[in-house]
Amino acid sequence: MVGANTRGCELAKSYQATRTAPSPDSAVVRGPGEVEVRLRVNGQDRTMMIEPRVSLLDALRDRLELTGTKKGCNQGACGACTVWVDRRRVLACLTLAISCESREITTVEALSEGDTLHPMQQAFLDCDAFQCGYCTPGQLMSAVALLDEGHAGDDDEIREWMSGNICRCAAYPHIRAAIRRVRDEQGGGRASH
Amino acid sequence: MRPISYSRVSDVATAIGTVTADPDSAFLAGGTTQVDLLRIYVEQPRRLVDINDLPLNRVEELPDGGLRIGGLARMSDVAEDPAVLRRYPVVSEALLLGASPQLRHMATVAGNLMQRVRCSYFRDTEASCNKRAPGTGCAAMEGVNRGHAVLGTSDCCIATHPSDLGVALQALDAVVQTEGPAGPRSIPIDDFYLLPGTTPEREHPLDHGELVTGIDLPPLPVAATSRYTKIRDRESYEFALAAVAVAMSVVGGRIAEIRLALGGVATKPWRARAAERELDGAPATVESFTRAAEAEMAGAVSHGMNAFKIELGKRTIVRALEEMAQREGTA
Amino acid sequence: MSPAIGATLNRVDGRFKVRGESRYSAEVSVPNLTHAVVVNAKIASGRITSIDTTEAERAEGVLAVFTHRNLNRVATVPRLLPSLAGLAAPGQTFFPMQDETIHYGGQPVAIVVADTIERADHAGTLIRIEYETRPPITLVDQAREQAYVPERIFGGLLPGHGSRGDVAKALAEAEVCVDATFRFAPNHHNPIEPGASTAVWDDVDRLTVYDSTQGPSAVQFTLAELLGLPPISIRVVSHAVGGSFGSKAMVWHHPALAALAARQVGRPVRLVLTREQMFTSCGHREEQEQRITIGAGADGRITALRHHKLSLTSPFDDWAEPSLQSAAVAYVNPNYEGIYHLVRGNTITPTFMRAPGEASGMFALECAMDELAERIGIDPLELRMRNYSDTDPESGKPWSSSGLRECFQRAAELFGWHDRDPRPGSRREGQWLIGSGLASALYPVTQPVNPQRARARLYNDGTAVIEAGVSEFGTGVFTAMTQVAADALGLPPERVRFVGGSSDLPNITAAVGSAGTSAVGSAVHLAACELRDQLIRRAVGDDHSPLHGSDPSRVEVRDGKMVLRDRPDVGETYADLMHRTMTPDVEVLGTWNPPPQDAGYGVHTFGAQMAEVAVDADLGVVRVRRMVGVFAPGRVLNRKTAHSQLMGGMLWGLGQALLEATRMDPRMGRWANASLADYLVPVNADAPDVVVDTVEMPDEKVNPIGIKGVGEIGVVGAAAAIANAVHHATGRRQYELPITLEKLL
């Protein structure tokens, strides 16, 4: 059985190309002390001295003073720290800042165009899709991404695909209403960022 | 989190060589398990080797008609891959019923297979846990163990394996491809997961520095009629209390082919071979399904709060098979 | 100009929140900041025998490590008094790190201060602590036989027992009797913003604390006593608070620990609780058991109610959430006995958690009522109506306002209650058994006991700023206050700015017990009215004013213009008057003296809850399909934000009913699921669409703006409606929360 499958493996081209004997430990080691880390955040290049263990979340909040991204659990269980890395929604608390060099980071602070709110921000405001507001930046970053991903077809889909963002005030029905509104305004499909 | 150093590598050989040479190092891929466990001091590598730049993130056709999923392919990409959706829907469903959209964008399929257990005593460095600190005992045996396993347990460990993907792969006889200091290996998924036995700290037959490069899905027509059923308290964003991966074909009212695996109830993604034996060739009826469920769960052992999982496991099996049969019937 | 009150104004702080610009307490920019991490006891009972901080002190970036040996002592620990009293309000009468004794798991034993959060956290793990351990008591079942009846509970505010009539006799003579015991898992608030304090000493006796709290002045007064400083030395700022639900209603240890550490290291200190610490640092809803016995006639009329509660409290305080109070007055009820029984255990003192007491006590009552209705064979709604009481059954006084019947009538229409087939298990859709249930909601109208103040200042361009020391933790109070002031001043809301969130502002009691908006709203209303009246008086007394000589009582203000009510063409604007008289601004301090609690009325808020559930016939999974809640909360200041709060409360009831349980490992005396991955709160997929409506009955007997509060009533009865719906779906009664699937297998 193993043999049969190994044959398949051998024929897979891309692996042929990468398969070589292990190299010695030749990788550049950075840290554990502070090292210079360059991040591209909201279209700007930012440089900071941080230890490799610093999460993207703490780098944004404590080093760059971009406190719109929130810390709710610091273990990937609430979604308050949702940001985009290379335009995909991810959790900043489980991401090391140093691993984001050469990637494009987008936070809630970049949603508005100047003083003009993003349609999703306006919809959250109009639909009262939040109360205390602490989970809201994460909800917004998820909601905008959700439309881009094409997972806002109906309410059931929105519910499931927004379930990675806990709102303890339980504004969920209003969050869905806000997302529906933007979806419908923008032609039922995809929202622009 | 302890101080850590960081290296980023861009080819497989360097990745393997670097981690192999440094016993205190570990791979960093999606980070959803690694960073979480580093932060609570359960995992303690001193160096992370970032492998996200390795070219292992594609889903590719295999010459034998199967599919290879790159080890670094993200859960969300694999779940929406057209070939996976068409030929192995159970894989897509298992992925989409796991974690949250954000985590699925981050986590790799290899990392998903390698994720650690959610037992709260494993995650609590002050509690006794044979998996985290061999020989210290198992606090879960008589503790808060509602989520713990009833199949594949030992006197040393009853932690449930949390992966949904692993369960789907068990049903499909997937093969895990690795590369390590000793070269490439192909490991059948069932062998990729070790039962806790007396060595619960050892979960996979991998060497230090050995990298999961891919997962091969064999050519398997029956997998086109497959599905994943997941039962949990919360409607979403939660690990399974019981889960069933099933691929089945019914011909003339009888089960022509059956593949069944369980999640949420066992210490590893669990191939339900006893149930499969009962079902093979049997009429596709609730009676057969029930008999199969009874057979599979006959050896289950509970530890107090998780006693319900034996019955829940049976009923989830029956439910999954019923729904599969209905779909087959109407197809 | 249409009135602002009742309008659906968007949140005035909403724009900042959706842009990520609101600064919560851990986000205030402070130069020279350091980070503190608390290390918690891993045992639940015993004492520290040795503590070695050498390695931690040597770790990179560490400025100081504090333990009971070197942390400065607190001056005094104030008595536990609910923060509604307006005084110091510690969460418990124990303050940690004063000696080596460990009373509960998670008790703070050390603090590390370092230049970064990562370094502080890691250094905390380098502290070596040895303990002498005693077996802890952390479950009611471990010490049931040691239960006692406290003289008073809830910080001394409520009696530990009460009775009227002869309950034993009435129960013996009752034609129908329902006797049921309910068990409740402990619950934790889990606001998404953890507790956070940033302490900055500007001088040896000048402290500013940015704190996540429901009551800046409560923190100020508590810190003053703990630190031995006069209140003038302490300023507490709370610009935005990321939810609380009671976890920030009392003042817990972290602001004081941050202040003590900051004073000793000589730099500002930020202390943010971790999610895990949120389970051991700011109280919880206690594990409890309630036995209810209802005696009734064959017609369902209640003749007797006995309600006993047994719960776990701390070694320090006689705390029980007041589960018996609302249940005691919900219905006609001539013979009554309510008794709290407490067991002391190794726990932090439990605390308020949204609808503290009512969420559990009304669950027990309303499930028992459902059983009574079934026993007698009448509709559960009809049973409530038959037992409706026009008066407070305890005092015999009339309700200041009720609305219960109107709420049920409206809810029944919205829900379609009367189409229901009453037989349990009568409706099935595929695998799903469908059921519906209802419950009454009651929540007491509590009042602050001290004067409430707000300041109103009008500038000569006709804009006004209103100030009061209340914090905004999601209630929408800043928005509602803008509306209240706008209406009183006769200005559009966009010309009014409300400022809150600091103890330097006019003193307002902590916003707790659904009394926050009425307290601050009454003060704002009075301040704004007085300001308006001053300007009207000035106008009618001014030779140059078109209103000169008019009767002030005939003058009103529309859109910033003072006009005669019956001749709106005659008048002038505030701005005209002030410019002419060279007045830059006019300012008034408004003071509201709350009425005494026994003012000749029974005061409660009422509502009706209905829920439809689907129960998987084989797998026991319960999903709530829809919820309808209709409430009579007095006047509604802002329909949008008020309905949001009520909806949130109802979905809290869903969590309480089906998901929320903190699970204790009694061997270690610690919670075994202290995380948001393991303590399950509802996610979006769990939340059905919720229909909320209000029956508006402005109640000016309780306060000048006629409101009763919406923060908690939405929770009350929601879990009972769900449990009753589960029974209707399956025929199985539920006596334990949460209703997890194994109970229905």
XYZ file of C-alpha atoms in Angstrom, chain B residues 1-3 39 41 118 120-121 123-124 126-127 138-140 142-144 146 231-238 241 305 308 311-312 315-316 319 322-323, chain C residues 42 118 121-122 125 431 616-619 621 623 659 663-665 667-668 670 672-673 675-683 685-686 740-742 744-745:
74
model
C 6.185 33.440 25.619
C 9.842 32.565 26.076
C 12.362 34.498 24.012
C 2.234 31.796 24.488
C 4.371 27.847 27.654
C -7.546 20.746 23.397
C -7.475 21.804 29.350
C -5.004 19.889 31.519
C -2.863 23.334 28.172
C -2.346 24.041 31.882
C 0.507 23.298 36.416
C -1.710 20.267 35.896
C -3.496 12.348 33.708
C -5.653 14.905 35.459
C -8.397 14.424 32.892
C -11.173 12.012 36.918
C -11.437 15.626 35.973
C -13.476 17.849 33.713
C -16.811 16.173 28.971
C -22.104 17.703 16.273
C -21.235 20.359 18.826
C -22.794 22.577 21.470
C -22.304 25.782 19.602
C -23.496 26.146 16.044
C -20.037 27.179 14.836
C -16.435 27.867 15.879
C -16.124 24.876 18.156
C -18.371 16.463 20.396
C -18.649 13.429 32.220
C -22.798 10.524 26.845
C -24.486 7.113 22.813
C -23.918 10.360 20.945
C -26.457 8.230 17.022
C -24.197 10.464 14.998
C -27.552 10.023 11.397
C -29.085 7.867 7.058
C -28.464 11.205 5.444
C -2.205 27.907 41.236
C 6.303 40.008 26.461
C 4.820 37.863 30.985
C 7.825 35.621 30.592
C 6.937 32.287 34.778
C -35.327 15.375 12.506
C -32.795 17.302 17.201
C -34.857 14.256 18.103
C -31.896 11.890 18.084
C -28.901 14.033 18.896
C -28.972 19.508 19.868
C -31.273 25.464 18.270
C -24.116 27.179 26.368
C -16.536 24.076 35.032
C -14.678 23.675 38.287
C -12.078 21.020 38.904
C -9.266 18.724 43.100
C -7.287 21.748 42.047
C -9.529 25.945 39.606
C -11.040 23.927 33.908
C -12.298 25.939 30.942
C -10.913 30.503 27.876
C -13.236 31.727 25.161
C -12.614 28.509 23.251
C -13.936 26.439 26.143
C -16.388 28.756 27.911
C -18.916 28.926 25.134
C -20.768 32.141 24.459
C -23.101 32.462 21.480
C -21.539 33.173 18.108
C -24.570 31.357 13.967
C -26.295 30.720 17.301
C -26.488 20.717 26.829
C -27.286 17.947 24.422
C -26.500 15.058 26.763
C -31.740 15.327 25.803
C -30.156 12.165 24.438
